[in-house]
Amino acid sequence: MLPSSSWGKRKPRTRRLGWVRGDARGSMWARQEGLHHPHPHPHAVIRCPSSSSSSVSCSGDSEEEDMGLLEVGVTDFKPPAPELGPMPDGLSPQQVVRRHILGSIVQSEGSYVESLKRILQDYRNPLMEMEPKALSVRKCQVVFFRVKEILHCHSMFQIALSSRVAEWDSTEKIGDLFVASFSKSMVLDVYSDYVNNFTNAMSIIKKACLTKPAFLEFLKRRQVCSADRVTLYGLMVKPVQRFPQFILLLQDMLKNTPRGHPDRLSLQLALTELETLAEKLNEQKRLADQVAEIQQLTKSVSDRSSLNKLLTSGQRQLLLCETLTETVYGDRGQLIKSKERRVFLLNDMLVCANINFKPSNHRGQLEISSLVPLGPKYVVKWNTALPQVQVVEVGQDGGAYDKDNLLIQHAGAKKATAAGQAQNKVYLGPPRLFQELQDLQKDLAVVEQITLLVSTLHGTYQNLNMTVAQDWCLALQRLMRVKEEEIHSANKCRLRLLLPGKPDKSGRPISFMVVFITPNPLSKISWVNRLHLAKIGLREENQPGWLCPDEDRKSKAPFWCPILACCVPAFSSRALSLQLGGLVHSPVNCPLLGFSAVSTSLPQGYLWVGGGQEGAGGQVEIFSLNRPSPRTVKSFPLAAPVLCIEYIPDPEEEAEGPEESRVAADPSAAAHPTVCLGLQDGSILLYGSVDTGTQCLATCKSPGPQPVLCLRHSPFYLLAGLQDGTLAAYPRTSGGVPWDLESPPMCLTVGPGPIRTLLSLEDAAWASCGPRVTVLDAATLQTQQSFEAHQDEAVSVTHMVKAGSGVWMAFSSGSSIRLFHTETLEHLQEINIATRTTFLLPGQKHLCVTSLLICQGLLWVGTDQGVIVLLPVPRLEGIPKITGKGMVSLNGHCGPVAFLAVAMSILAPDILRSDQEETEGPQAEEDKPDGQSHEPVPAPDSHPGRELTRKKGILLQYRLRSTAHLPGPVLSVREPAPTDGSALEHSEEDGSIYEMADDPDVWVRSRPCARDAHRKEICSVAIISGGQGYRHFGSAPGGLSGRPAPCSETDSTLLIWQVPLAL
């Protein structure tokens, strides 16, 4: 240990100490005088990074590992509090906002450091010193593991922050400080240890609360004494939440930092570092929670049971775990009972357990749970292999599962009535919805006959005439739509699973139905989607489907990794050997798809695949994706091979965003998206969507004509890169055809060689010619600047993809890809793909990148050997640096990967609305007193015949609120009521809201809820690769288990990976 007297007097050494100040390059510099405190404590100590694994400790915690840090225990070491000086005059609005955000960073960090100090001073230290011990020293060390190290990291960060705050008005730089402070491996190490230990620490606290009254009393006393009443759990969860808070603050700072500002690139790099750190910690926390859940489940199973062996084998991943409500219905659809269950979806089995709360003192349990969350214990109810689990929706009677030799019973309904067994009829939850719909259809037929009879009446009656009778028909049609929506809504939060049971005495298999109520529609979607993908994941080609190139080769592919869903021929005609040119996805939402179909199908819409053969023309194949596997819906020939293809959404869709574009009242009134094809003979063809007949809207020839190698659209132009180095720009028009293809295009010469790839950014367009990339203004197409992306003149830039503030590029030769900054054009990173594939392709030295794609934080790289590599990149506005080793797909092509494309569709907003949300809006309005009906609301609130709706039955009306305006007397046995003109003065009903007195909880949705506008959108994503044939790199050349390959080695083939829904 360093002598305490030498701390303020030692001469500076060459050794660098971390956590003080960072320069723009992200390296740390520290000076002894920078750490010198005006009033050093006699026991003040410093910690510095060390390569040695040994540590010197003066705290007495001999069992605590110290990460190779030299500990010199800081007790009253208080850095100067960062303070902003008075605001200078003449600051721009952005500078003012940046000062406020800096103040928020300072305040937030100060609060966080104080919370860490409270953990040590108010809890750890008293518990360590307490006699008799309420918690043993060893347990204290486990509970508060790494808190001191985290406090040290942030104390040093505060010192550096003070320096930056003091000079803020002259430098205005903060990003490089975050990069320097939080890119250290030490930060990841100490936070990883803390996060991985968090569940264990909470478990120790929980047990101590249950078994040691003195410890429970200590926690309660500390909470009561604190000013903010924050519990120990509330303090200890803050390190888990710290980096997401930093990310939000830096995002705000970046939004208010203009281009060209010296802090902008540093902020983007800081966002990347923090996002990477947060992602790693999140993944480690998820894995730790998964292990804890499986351990908790394993404890509830007998040691000798087969389930225990399966759970302890280490081969199982927990994909999903949630508390659901199991419901049991009677033969009339009535709810018999419901109980909460814990349901575990493992990678190959489904387990259902009872939640078994057995507190010694119920009151004590409530007190303890307020201090620290209690984890429940489980009792396994049933478990079944995943392939035998079927999701069954309402109305699926007579489906594939309902065979003559299969008897279906309800779980929980042990005694079935004789009549129920005789009819072998299953009631699926909601009371006879389909029977009620059929009754309405029969009633409508009767009322239509009554309408014909009413038309033969000779007299004129106010309430019995053709107008009233037609209103009855409209009302019944509305009620039928209500019932259809009820059936649709019944699927939203009800998860019905058909599970195998034991055969009966005759040997006939018996299946039983389990009905779970999920907390919300998102949960239902998640369960159906994960069940579907987990089954696909059990196929041979996905066991395994990805390999992590770690040295130990034991790393498993994470649960979120894409799963190979299908392999299909790219062209229906196999007479010619057609080469692939390109592929795009045209998203189209299908309202006819059921709830589960939306959750399991590929992204809705159509795939357009283009290709051809030299001298034999071109071909376009269109696939429909509104099901788990694609099917061809149309194909047509072209005069020349397709070299490139571009999907162009509606201009309104691009401007307004996907959410607003999908709630248009009349889709036919809006302009339809288009698909543009570039051909080898120089033709540019513009096609309408599949729903409008895929007619050719416009066609033209490129200048020359020259082969069209690439197409990109921007808000202003359709850009075509040609073989001779010319960039042809076709301006946007406001007519039915979005681009002016008839007039000669604006032409720019980018270079002497072919334009291999184009990239459209917000305010610029990038065009590559040879090794150089030219940056053009998006609106004027004036050249802003150009730069050399590769030093070899013989190499061409072949692919460019953007994410965040960076662009990844691939080249015509070599296995490297490079990252460039979109604003400064600086070269930021280079990755050699060959190093990721050496274990899969031993001896293969020459590898070339043939395709690139970035989607949802993953960079997909296709190679000329048919291998596909997956690399993680940040998702936010930062720099998309590759931050991990990535994975290599064992499923690939026999030849080069011609393209990688994404299919993405957004689930319709009404899919996400739960039954309760649908009922609350209109019901709340209808519950208003009648006297409030004059208030301006979108739909009228009062009915003249409200008293009738309180009786058994339904008030059958659609548009008519009163018949007073119709000719003739009222046909009634009652005396006509005196009218003062007020009760009958009502406008016609719009038919959008109905009262159903039989079931007052059921209402028709009248309009979109305002709260739905801000709901997070759910994206369904699939990745498609195109190339020659299909190959599994982990199996023999003959294929998987001797099965014939779905396509020959020379056929153009599409591989489609499905990505789990990001919820």
mmCIF file of C-alpha atoms in Angstrom, residues 750-1063:
data_model
loop_
_atom_site.group_PDB
_atom_site.id
_atom_site.type_symbol
_atom_site.label_atom_id
_atom_site.label_comp_id
_atom_site.label_asym_id
_atom_site.label_seq_id
_atom_site.Cartn_x
_atom_site.Cartn_y
_atom_site.Cartn_z
ATOM 1 C CA VAL A 750 -19.280 10.657 -62.361
ATOM 2 C CA GLY A 751 -16.202 8.900 -63.750
ATOM 3 C CA PRO A 752 -14.739 6.898 -66.607
ATOM 4 C CA GLY A 753 -15.866 3.485 -65.312
ATOM 5 C CA PRO A 754 -19.263 2.012 -64.487
ATOM 6 C CA ILE A 755 -21.344 3.324 -61.568
ATOM 7 C CA ARG A 756 -21.613 0.132 -59.533
ATOM 8 C CA THR A 757 -23.691 1.379 -56.609
ATOM 9 C CA LEU A 758 -25.730 4.380 -55.444
ATOM 10 C CA LEU A 759 -26.775 5.503 -51.969
ATOM 11 C CA SER A 760 -29.490 8.033 -51.132
ATOM 12 C CA LEU A 761 -29.062 9.941 -47.855
ATOM 13 C CA GLU A 762 -31.220 12.674 -46.306
ATOM 14 C CA ASP A 763 -29.511 15.588 -48.043
ATOM 15 C CA ALA A 764 -27.032 13.896 -50.364
ATOM 16 C CA ALA A 765 -26.580 11.099 -52.876
ATOM 17 C CA TRP A 766 -23.417 9.005 -53.087
ATOM 18 C CA ALA A 767 -22.284 7.464 -56.381
ATOM 19 C CA SER A 768 -19.295 5.137 -56.779
ATOM 20 C CA CYS A 769 -17.074 4.904 -59.821
ATOM 21 C CA GLY A 770 -13.983 2.749 -59.436
ATOM 22 C CA PRO A 771 -12.412 3.296 -56.008
ATOM 23 C CA ARG A 772 -13.825 6.839 -55.673
ATOM 24 C CA VAL A 773 -17.150 7.941 -54.223
ATOM 25 C CA THR A 774 -18.749 11.215 -55.312
ATOM 26 C CA VAL A 775 -21.067 13.062 -52.922
ATOM 27 C CA LEU A 776 -23.855 15.021 -54.660
ATOM 28 C CA ASP A 777 -26.399 17.456 -53.257
ATOM 29 C CA ALA A 778 -29.754 15.658 -53.139
ATOM 30 C CA ALA A 779 -31.775 18.594 -54.511
ATOM 31 C CA THR A 780 -29.427 20.157 -57.094
ATOM 32 C CA LEU A 781 -27.138 17.169 -57.859
ATOM 33 C CA GLN A 782 -24.159 19.519 -57.635
ATOM 34 C CA THR A 783 -20.940 17.726 -56.679
ATOM 35 C CA GLN A 784 -20.096 18.585 -53.083
ATOM 36 C CA GLN A 785 -16.930 16.525 -52.723
ATOM 37 C CA SER A 786 -15.400 13.173 -53.603
ATOM 38 C CA PHE A 787 -13.071 10.852 -51.765
ATOM 39 C CA GLU A 788 -11.036 7.717 -52.360
ATOM 40 C CA ALA A 789 -12.526 4.727 -50.551
ATOM 41 C CA HIS A 790 -9.753 2.337 -51.625
ATOM 42 C CA GLN A 791 -6.112 2.956 -52.457
ATOM 43 C CA ASP A 792 -6.024 0.462 -55.358
ATOM 44 C CA GLU A 793 -7.144 2.030 -58.629
ATOM 45 C CA ALA A 794 -8.156 -1.378 -60.014
ATOM 46 C CA VAL A 795 -10.667 -1.943 -57.204
ATOM 47 C CA SER A 796 -14.249 -0.680 -57.407
ATOM 48 C CA VAL A 797 -16.745 0.123 -54.676
ATOM 49 C CA THR A 798 -19.538 -2.405 -55.269
ATOM 50 C CA HIS A 799 -21.875 -1.984 -52.268
ATOM 51 C CA MET A 800 -22.785 0.811 -49.845
ATOM 52 C CA VAL A 801 -25.201 0.551 -46.897
ATOM 53 C CA LYS A 802 -25.969 3.224 -44.300
ATOM 54 C CA ALA A 803 -26.778 2.966 -40.622
ATOM 55 C CA GLY A 804 -26.705 5.769 -38.068
ATOM 56 C CA SER A 805 -23.978 8.200 -39.109
ATOM 57 C CA GLY A 806 -21.842 5.786 -41.067
ATOM 58 C CA VAL A 807 -21.674 3.958 -44.390
ATOM 59 C CA TRP A 808 -20.203 0.468 -44.803
ATOM 60 C CA MET A 809 -18.618 -0.300 -48.172
ATOM 61 C CA ALA A 810 -17.607 -3.513 -49.939
ATOM 62 C CA PHE A 811 -15.232 -3.786 -52.879
ATOM 63 C CA SER A 812 -14.806 -5.779 -56.081
ATOM 64 C CA SER A 813 -11.812 -7.645 -54.698
ATOM 65 C CA GLY A 814 -10.562 -8.446 -51.232
ATOM 66 C CA SER A 815 -12.367 -9.657 -48.140
ATOM 67 C CA SER A 816 -12.402 -6.344 -46.237
ATOM 68 C CA ILE A 817 -15.260 -3.945 -45.666
ATOM 69 C CA ARG A 818 -14.732 -0.348 -44.586
ATOM 70 C CA LEU A 819 -16.724 2.167 -42.551
ATOM 71 C CA PHE A 820 -16.860 5.881 -43.457
ATOM 72 C CA HIS A 821 -18.447 8.779 -41.602
ATOM 73 C CA THR A 822 -21.370 10.348 -43.497
ATOM 74 C CA GLU A 823 -20.434 13.913 -42.473
ATOM 75 C CA THR A 824 -16.626 14.122 -42.372
ATOM 76 C CA LEU A 825 -16.095 11.199 -44.845
ATOM 77 C CA GLU A 826 -13.443 9.944 -42.426
ATOM 78 C CA HIS A 827 -12.416 6.275 -42.612
ATOM 79 C CA LEU A 828 -13.372 4.892 -39.184
ATOM 80 C CA GLN A 829 -13.044 1.084 -39.272
ATOM 81 C CA GLU A 830 -11.980 -1.834 -41.472
ATOM 82 C CA ILE A 831 -13.021 -5.453 -40.921
ATOM 83 C CA ASN A 832 -11.618 -8.535 -42.660
ATOM 84 C CA ILE A 833 -14.499 -10.954 -43.235
ATOM 85 C CA ALA A 834 -12.151 -13.827 -44.083
ATOM 86 C CA THR A 835 -11.045 -14.081 -40.447
ATOM 87 C CA ARG A 836 -14.660 -14.862 -39.500
ATOM 88 C CA THR A 837 -14.988 -17.756 -41.947
ATOM 89 C CA THR A 838 -11.634 -19.572 -41.697
ATOM 90 C CA PHE A 839 -13.007 -22.274 -39.389
ATOM 91 C CA LEU A 840 -15.902 -22.879 -41.815
ATOM 92 C CA LEU A 841 -13.808 -22.779 -45.000
ATOM 93 C CA PRO A 842 -10.356 -24.090 -43.998
ATOM 94 C CA GLY A 843 -7.672 -23.304 -46.525
ATOM 95 C CA GLN A 844 -9.796 -20.732 -48.328
ATOM 96 C CA LYS A 845 -7.526 -17.700 -48.512
ATOM 97 C CA HIS A 846 -9.269 -15.663 -51.190
ATOM 98 C CA LEU A 847 -12.698 -14.400 -50.224
ATOM 99 C CA CYS A 848 -14.692 -11.561 -51.759
ATOM 100 C CA VAL A 849 -17.715 -9.710 -50.372
ATOM 101 C CA THR A 850 -20.594 -9.798 -52.868
ATOM 102 C CA SER A 851 -23.500 -8.268 -50.898
ATOM 103 C CA LEU A 852 -24.234 -6.103 -47.848
ATOM 104 C CA LEU A 853 -27.328 -5.340 -45.774
ATOM 105 C CA ILE A 854 -27.937 -3.569 -42.454
ATOM 106 C CA CYS A 855 -31.148 -4.356 -40.586
ATOM 107 C CA GLN A 856 -32.141 -4.019 -36.908
ATOM 108 C CA GLY A 857 -28.631 -3.736 -35.518
ATOM 109 C CA LEU A 858 -27.145 -6.502 -37.683
ATOM 110 C CA LEU A 859 -24.788 -6.181 -40.648
ATOM 111 C CA TRP A 860 -25.313 -9.070 -43.094
ATOM 112 C CA VAL A 861 -22.339 -9.840 -45.333
ATOM 113 C CA GLY A 862 -22.606 -12.235 -48.318
ATOM 114 C CA THR A 863 -19.494 -13.708 -49.906
ATOM 115 C CA ASP A 864 -18.505 -15.304 -53.193
ATOM 116 C CA GLN A 865 -18.215 -18.687 -51.414
ATOM 117 C CA GLY A 866 -21.915 -18.644 -50.505
ATOM 118 C CA VAL A 867 -21.163 -18.009 -46.816
ATOM 119 C CA ILE A 868 -23.188 -15.376 -44.934
ATOM 120 C CA VAL A 869 -21.676 -13.555 -41.951
ATOM 121 C CA LEU A 870 -23.685 -11.650 -39.352
ATOM 122 C CA LEU A 871 -22.013 -8.815 -37.413
ATOM 123 C CA PRO A 872 -23.578 -6.691 -34.634
ATOM 124 C CA VAL A 873 -23.691 -2.922 -35.149
ATOM 125 C CA PRO A 874 -25.328 -0.174 -33.044
ATOM 126 C CA ARG A 875 -28.880 0.869 -33.908
ATOM 127 C CA LEU A 876 -28.887 4.495 -32.722
ATOM 128 C CA GLU A 877 -27.635 7.713 -34.306
ATOM 129 C CA GLY A 878 -24.044 6.907 -33.470
ATOM 130 C CA ILE A 879 -21.319 5.358 -35.609
ATOM 131 C CA PRO A 880 -22.206 1.801 -36.765
ATOM 132 C CA LYS A 881 -18.912 0.284 -35.657
ATOM 133 C CA ILE A 882 -18.768 -3.490 -35.516
ATOM 134 C CA THR A 883 -18.752 -4.254 -31.834
ATOM 135 C CA GLY A 884 -18.522 -8.047 -31.562
ATOM 136 C CA LYS A 885 -17.273 -11.224 -33.184
ATOM 137 C CA GLY A 886 -20.589 -11.928 -34.846
ATOM 138 C CA MET A 887 -21.856 -15.236 -36.228
ATOM 139 C CA VAL A 888 -21.514 -17.294 -39.405
ATOM 140 C CA SER A 889 -24.519 -19.000 -40.989
ATOM 141 C CA LEU A 890 -24.261 -22.729 -41.638
ATOM 142 C CA ASN A 891 -26.958 -22.279 -44.298
ATOM 143 C CA GLY A 892 -25.750 -20.683 -47.496
ATOM 144 C CA HIS A 893 -25.462 -20.973 -51.260
ATOM 145 C CA CYS A 894 -23.345 -23.098 -53.555
ATOM 146 C CA GLY A 895 -22.133 -19.984 -55.398
ATOM 147 C CA PRO A 896 -21.786 -16.258 -54.695
ATOM 148 C CA VAL A 897 -24.506 -14.529 -52.664
ATOM 149 C CA ALA A 898 -26.033 -12.343 -55.378
ATOM 150 C CA PHE A 899 -27.996 -10.104 -53.025
ATOM 151 C CA LEU A 900 -29.264 -9.658 -49.483
ATOM 152 C CA ALA A 901 -32.617 -7.920 -49.063
ATOM 153 C CA VAL A 902 -35.043 -7.194 -46.242
ATOM 154 C CA ALA A 903 -38.798 -7.726 -46.167
ATOM 155 C CA MET A 904 -40.469 -5.634 -43.490
ATOM 156 C CA SER A 905 -44.080 -4.867 -42.686
ATOM 157 C CA ILE A 906 -45.684 -3.100 -39.752
ATOM 158 C CA LEU A 907 -48.518 -4.812 -37.912
ATOM 159 C CA ALA A 908 -51.780 -2.891 -38.270
ATOM 160 C CA PRO A 909 -52.430 -0.654 -35.229
ATOM 161 C CA ASP A 910 -55.817 -2.254 -34.455
ATOM 162 C CA ILE A 911 -54.036 -5.587 -33.944
ATOM 163 C CA LEU A 912 -52.429 -4.092 -30.836
ATOM 164 C CA ARG A 913 -55.630 -2.759 -29.262
ATOM 165 C CA SER A 914 -56.923 -4.951 -26.456
ATOM 166 C CA ASP A 915 -60.575 -5.756 -25.737
ATOM 167 C CA GLN A 916 -60.579 -3.427 -22.756
ATOM 168 C CA GLU A 917 -59.280 -0.501 -24.793
ATOM 169 C CA GLU A 918 -61.888 -1.149 -27.458
ATOM 170 C CA THR A 919 -64.696 -1.066 -24.918
ATOM 171 C CA GLU A 920 -63.556 1.843 -22.774
ATOM 172 C CA GLY A 921 -63.833 4.653 -25.323
ATOM 173 C CA PRO A 922 -67.439 4.380 -26.540
ATOM 174 C CA GLN A 923 -68.685 2.968 -23.251
ATOM 175 C CA ALA A 924 -67.350 5.919 -21.329
ATOM 176 C CA GLU A 925 -69.230 8.241 -23.643
ATOM 177 C CA GLU A 926 -72.469 6.274 -23.420
ATOM 178 C CA ASP A 927 -72.366 6.311 -19.632
ATOM 179 C CA LYS A 928 -72.703 10.100 -19.596
ATOM 180 C CA PRO A 929 -76.049 11.511 -18.443
ATOM 181 C CA ASP A 930 -78.489 12.334 -21.192
ATOM 182 C CA GLY A 931 -78.319 15.954 -20.275
ATOM 183 C CA GLN A 932 -74.757 16.134 -21.564
ATOM 184 C CA SER A 933 -75.703 15.105 -25.065
ATOM 185 C CA HIS A 934 -75.569 18.677 -26.311
ATOM 186 C CA GLU A 935 -71.815 18.846 -25.683
ATOM 187 C CA PRO A 936 -69.731 18.718 -28.845
ATOM 188 C CA VAL A 937 -68.526 15.115 -29.060
ATOM 189 C CA PRO A 938 -67.734 13.076 -32.175
ATOM 190 C CA ALA A 939 -70.709 10.750 -31.692
ATOM 191 C CA PRO A 940 -74.117 11.513 -30.101
ATOM 192 C CA ASP A 941 -74.462 10.231 -26.566
ATOM 193 C CA SER A 942 -78.150 9.865 -25.854
ATOM 194 C CA HIS A 943 -80.937 7.672 -27.144
ATOM 195 C CA PRO A 944 -84.622 8.597 -26.898
ATOM 196 C CA GLY A 945 -85.417 4.999 -26.146
ATOM 197 C CA ARG A 946 -82.687 4.481 -23.558
ATOM 198 C CA GLU A 947 -85.073 2.825 -21.143
ATOM 199 C CA LEU A 948 -85.716 0.104 -23.707
ATOM 200 C CA THR A 949 -82.032 -0.799 -23.816
ATOM 201 C CA ARG A 950 -81.997 -1.632 -20.149
ATOM 202 C CA LYS A 951 -84.385 -4.521 -20.793
ATOM 203 C CA LYS A 952 -83.504 -7.912 -22.158
ATOM 204 C CA GLY A 953 -82.788 -7.595 -25.857
ATOM 205 C CA ILE A 954 -81.286 -5.181 -28.324
ATOM 206 C CA LEU A 955 -82.656 -1.899 -29.559
ATOM 207 C CA LEU A 956 -82.593 -2.500 -33.278
ATOM 208 C CA GLN A 957 -81.856 0.809 -34.937
ATOM 209 C CA TYR A 958 -79.184 2.144 -37.232
ATOM 210 C CA ARG A 959 -79.788 5.609 -38.576
ATOM 211 C CA LEU A 960 -83.178 6.430 -37.054
ATOM 212 C CA ARG A 961 -83.185 7.926 -33.577
ATOM 213 C CA SER A 962 -86.787 8.934 -33.951
ATOM 214 C CA THR A 963 -89.577 8.311 -36.456
ATOM 215 C CA ALA A 964 -91.227 11.649 -35.687
ATOM 216 C CA HIS A 965 -90.158 13.104 -39.015
ATOM 217 C CA LEU A 966 -91.794 10.252 -40.953
ATOM 218 C CA PRO A 967 -95.375 10.553 -42.190
ATOM 219 C CA GLY A 968 -98.309 8.730 -40.556
ATOM 220 C CA PRO A 969 -99.386 8.000 -36.962
ATOM 221 C CA VAL A 970 -97.348 5.963 -34.465
ATOM 222 C CA LEU A 971 -98.565 2.347 -34.447
ATOM 223 C CA SER A 972 -98.863 1.632 -30.690
ATOM 224 C CA VAL A 973 -101.387 0.472 -28.061
ATOM 225 C CA ARG A 974 -100.198 3.307 -25.789
ATOM 226 C CA GLU A 975 -101.519 6.810 -25.874
ATOM 227 C CA PRO A 976 -99.175 9.119 -27.777
ATOM 228 C CA ALA A 977 -96.950 10.992 -25.312
ATOM 229 C CA PRO A 978 -97.175 14.782 -25.303
ATOM 230 C CA THR A 979 -94.256 16.213 -27.209
ATOM 231 C CA ASP A 980 -92.592 19.479 -26.339
ATOM 232 C CA GLY A 981 -90.270 19.193 -29.275
ATOM 233 C CA SER A 982 -87.203 18.565 -27.143
ATOM 234 C CA ALA A 983 -87.200 14.800 -26.688
ATOM 235 C CA LEU A 984 -87.564 14.038 -30.364
ATOM 236 C CA GLU A 985 -85.140 16.555 -31.781
ATOM 237 C CA HIS A 986 -82.284 14.222 -32.620
ATOM 238 C CA SER A 987 -80.014 13.954 -35.599
ATOM 239 C CA GLU A 988 -79.647 10.755 -37.545
ATOM 240 C CA GLU A 989 -77.335 8.245 -35.942
ATOM 241 C CA ASP A 990 -74.135 7.559 -37.818
ATOM 242 C CA GLY A 991 -74.348 3.842 -37.069
ATOM 243 C CA SER A 992 -70.927 3.737 -35.458
ATOM 244 C CA ILE A 993 -71.993 3.147 -31.833
ATOM 245 C CA TYR A 994 -74.449 0.571 -30.607
ATOM 246 C CA GLU A 995 -75.851 -0.378 -27.244
ATOM 247 C CA MET A 996 -76.239 -4.055 -26.575
ATOM 248 C CA ALA A 997 -78.246 -4.450 -23.383
ATOM 249 C CA ASP A 998 -77.592 -8.206 -23.268
ATOM 250 C CA ASP A 999 -73.892 -7.596 -22.779
ATOM 251 C CA PRO A 1000 -73.128 -3.996 -21.838
ATOM 252 C CA ASP A 1001 -69.376 -4.674 -22.046
ATOM 253 C CA VAL A 1002 -69.491 -5.118 -25.820
ATOM 254 C CA TRP A 1003 -69.358 -2.024 -27.999
ATOM 255 C CA VAL A 1004 -68.479 -1.273 -31.562
ATOM 256 C CA ARG A 1005 -65.231 0.536 -32.078
ATOM 257 C CA SER A 1006 -66.255 3.890 -33.509
ATOM 258 C CA ARG A 1007 -62.903 5.558 -34.277
ATOM 259 C CA PRO A 1008 -59.206 5.122 -33.535
ATOM 260 C CA CYS A 1009 -58.280 5.805 -29.929
ATOM 261 C CA ALA A 1010 -56.030 8.822 -29.459
ATOM 262 C CA ARG A 1011 -53.743 6.817 -27.203
ATOM 263 C CA ASP A 1012 -53.079 4.329 -29.999
ATOM 264 C CA ALA A 1013 -51.371 7.004 -32.066
ATOM 265 C CA HIS A 1014 -48.276 6.849 -29.865
ATOM 266 C CA ARG A 1015 -48.130 3.083 -29.544
ATOM 267 C CA LYS A 1016 -44.847 1.515 -30.531
ATOM 268 C CA GLU A 1017 -45.064 -0.126 -33.928
ATOM 269 C CA ILE A 1018 -44.327 -3.823 -34.253
ATOM 270 C CA CYS A 1019 -42.218 -4.769 -37.267
ATOM 271 C CA SER A 1020 -42.299 -8.187 -38.866
ATOM 272 C CA VAL A 1021 -38.913 -8.759 -40.512
ATOM 273 C CA ALA A 1022 -37.468 -11.380 -42.840
ATOM 274 C CA ILE A 1023 -34.091 -11.429 -44.585
ATOM 275 C CA ILE A 1024 -33.788 -12.916 -48.073
ATOM 276 C CA SER A 1025 -30.567 -14.018 -49.705
ATOM 277 C CA GLY A 1026 -30.290 -14.982 -53.358
ATOM 278 C CA GLY A 1027 -27.697 -17.182 -55.015
ATOM 279 C CA GLN A 1028 -27.032 -20.474 -56.767
ATOM 280 C CA GLY A 1029 -28.417 -23.531 -55.002
ATOM 281 C CA TYR A 1030 -28.546 -24.281 -51.277
ATOM 282 C CA ARG A 1031 -25.796 -25.665 -49.091
ATOM 283 C CA HIS A 1032 -25.547 -26.576 -45.410
ATOM 284 C CA PHE A 1033 -21.921 -26.134 -44.398
ATOM 285 C CA GLY A 1034 -22.249 -28.363 -41.371
ATOM 286 C CA SER A 1035 -23.370 -31.463 -43.288
ATOM 287 C CA ALA A 1036 -22.072 -33.786 -45.985
ATOM 288 C CA PRO A 1037 -22.394 -32.725 -49.645
ATOM 289 C CA GLY A 1038 -25.392 -35.049 -50.036
ATOM 290 C CA GLY A 1039 -27.547 -32.774 -47.901
ATOM 291 C CA LEU A 1040 -29.127 -33.013 -44.475
ATOM 292 C CA SER A 1041 -29.620 -36.621 -43.343
ATOM 293 C CA GLY A 1042 -29.598 -37.734 -46.950
ATOM 294 C CA ARG A 1043 -32.626 -35.597 -47.834
ATOM 295 C CA PRO A 1044 -32.603 -34.268 -51.398
ATOM 296 C CA ALA A 1045 -31.788 -30.591 -51.599
ATOM 297 C CA PRO A 1046 -34.791 -28.356 -52.337
ATOM 298 C CA CYS A 1047 -32.937 -26.855 -55.298
ATOM 299 C CA SER A 1048 -30.116 -28.022 -57.522
ATOM 300 C CA GLU A 1049 -26.689 -26.462 -57.168
ATOM 301 C CA THR A 1050 -27.148 -24.384 -60.307
ATOM 302 C CA ASP A 1051 -30.726 -23.170 -59.756
ATOM 303 C CA SER A 1052 -31.224 -19.611 -58.556
ATOM 304 C CA THR A 1053 -32.454 -20.002 -55.000
ATOM 305 C CA LEU A 1054 -33.907 -17.788 -52.271
ATOM 306 C CA LEU A 1055 -33.157 -18.444 -48.596
ATOM 307 C CA ILE A 1056 -35.553 -16.692 -46.226
ATOM 308 C CA TRP A 1057 -34.685 -16.056 -42.588
ATOM 309 C CA GLN A 1058 -37.390 -14.985 -40.180
ATOM 310 C CA VAL A 1059 -36.431 -12.635 -37.357
ATOM 311 C CA PRO A 1060 -38.325 -12.796 -34.017
ATOM 312 C CA LEU A 1061 -40.735 -9.892 -33.634
ATOM 313 C CA ALA A 1062 -39.081 -6.982 -31.848
ATOM 314 C CA LEU A 1063 -41.609 -6.233 -29.091
#
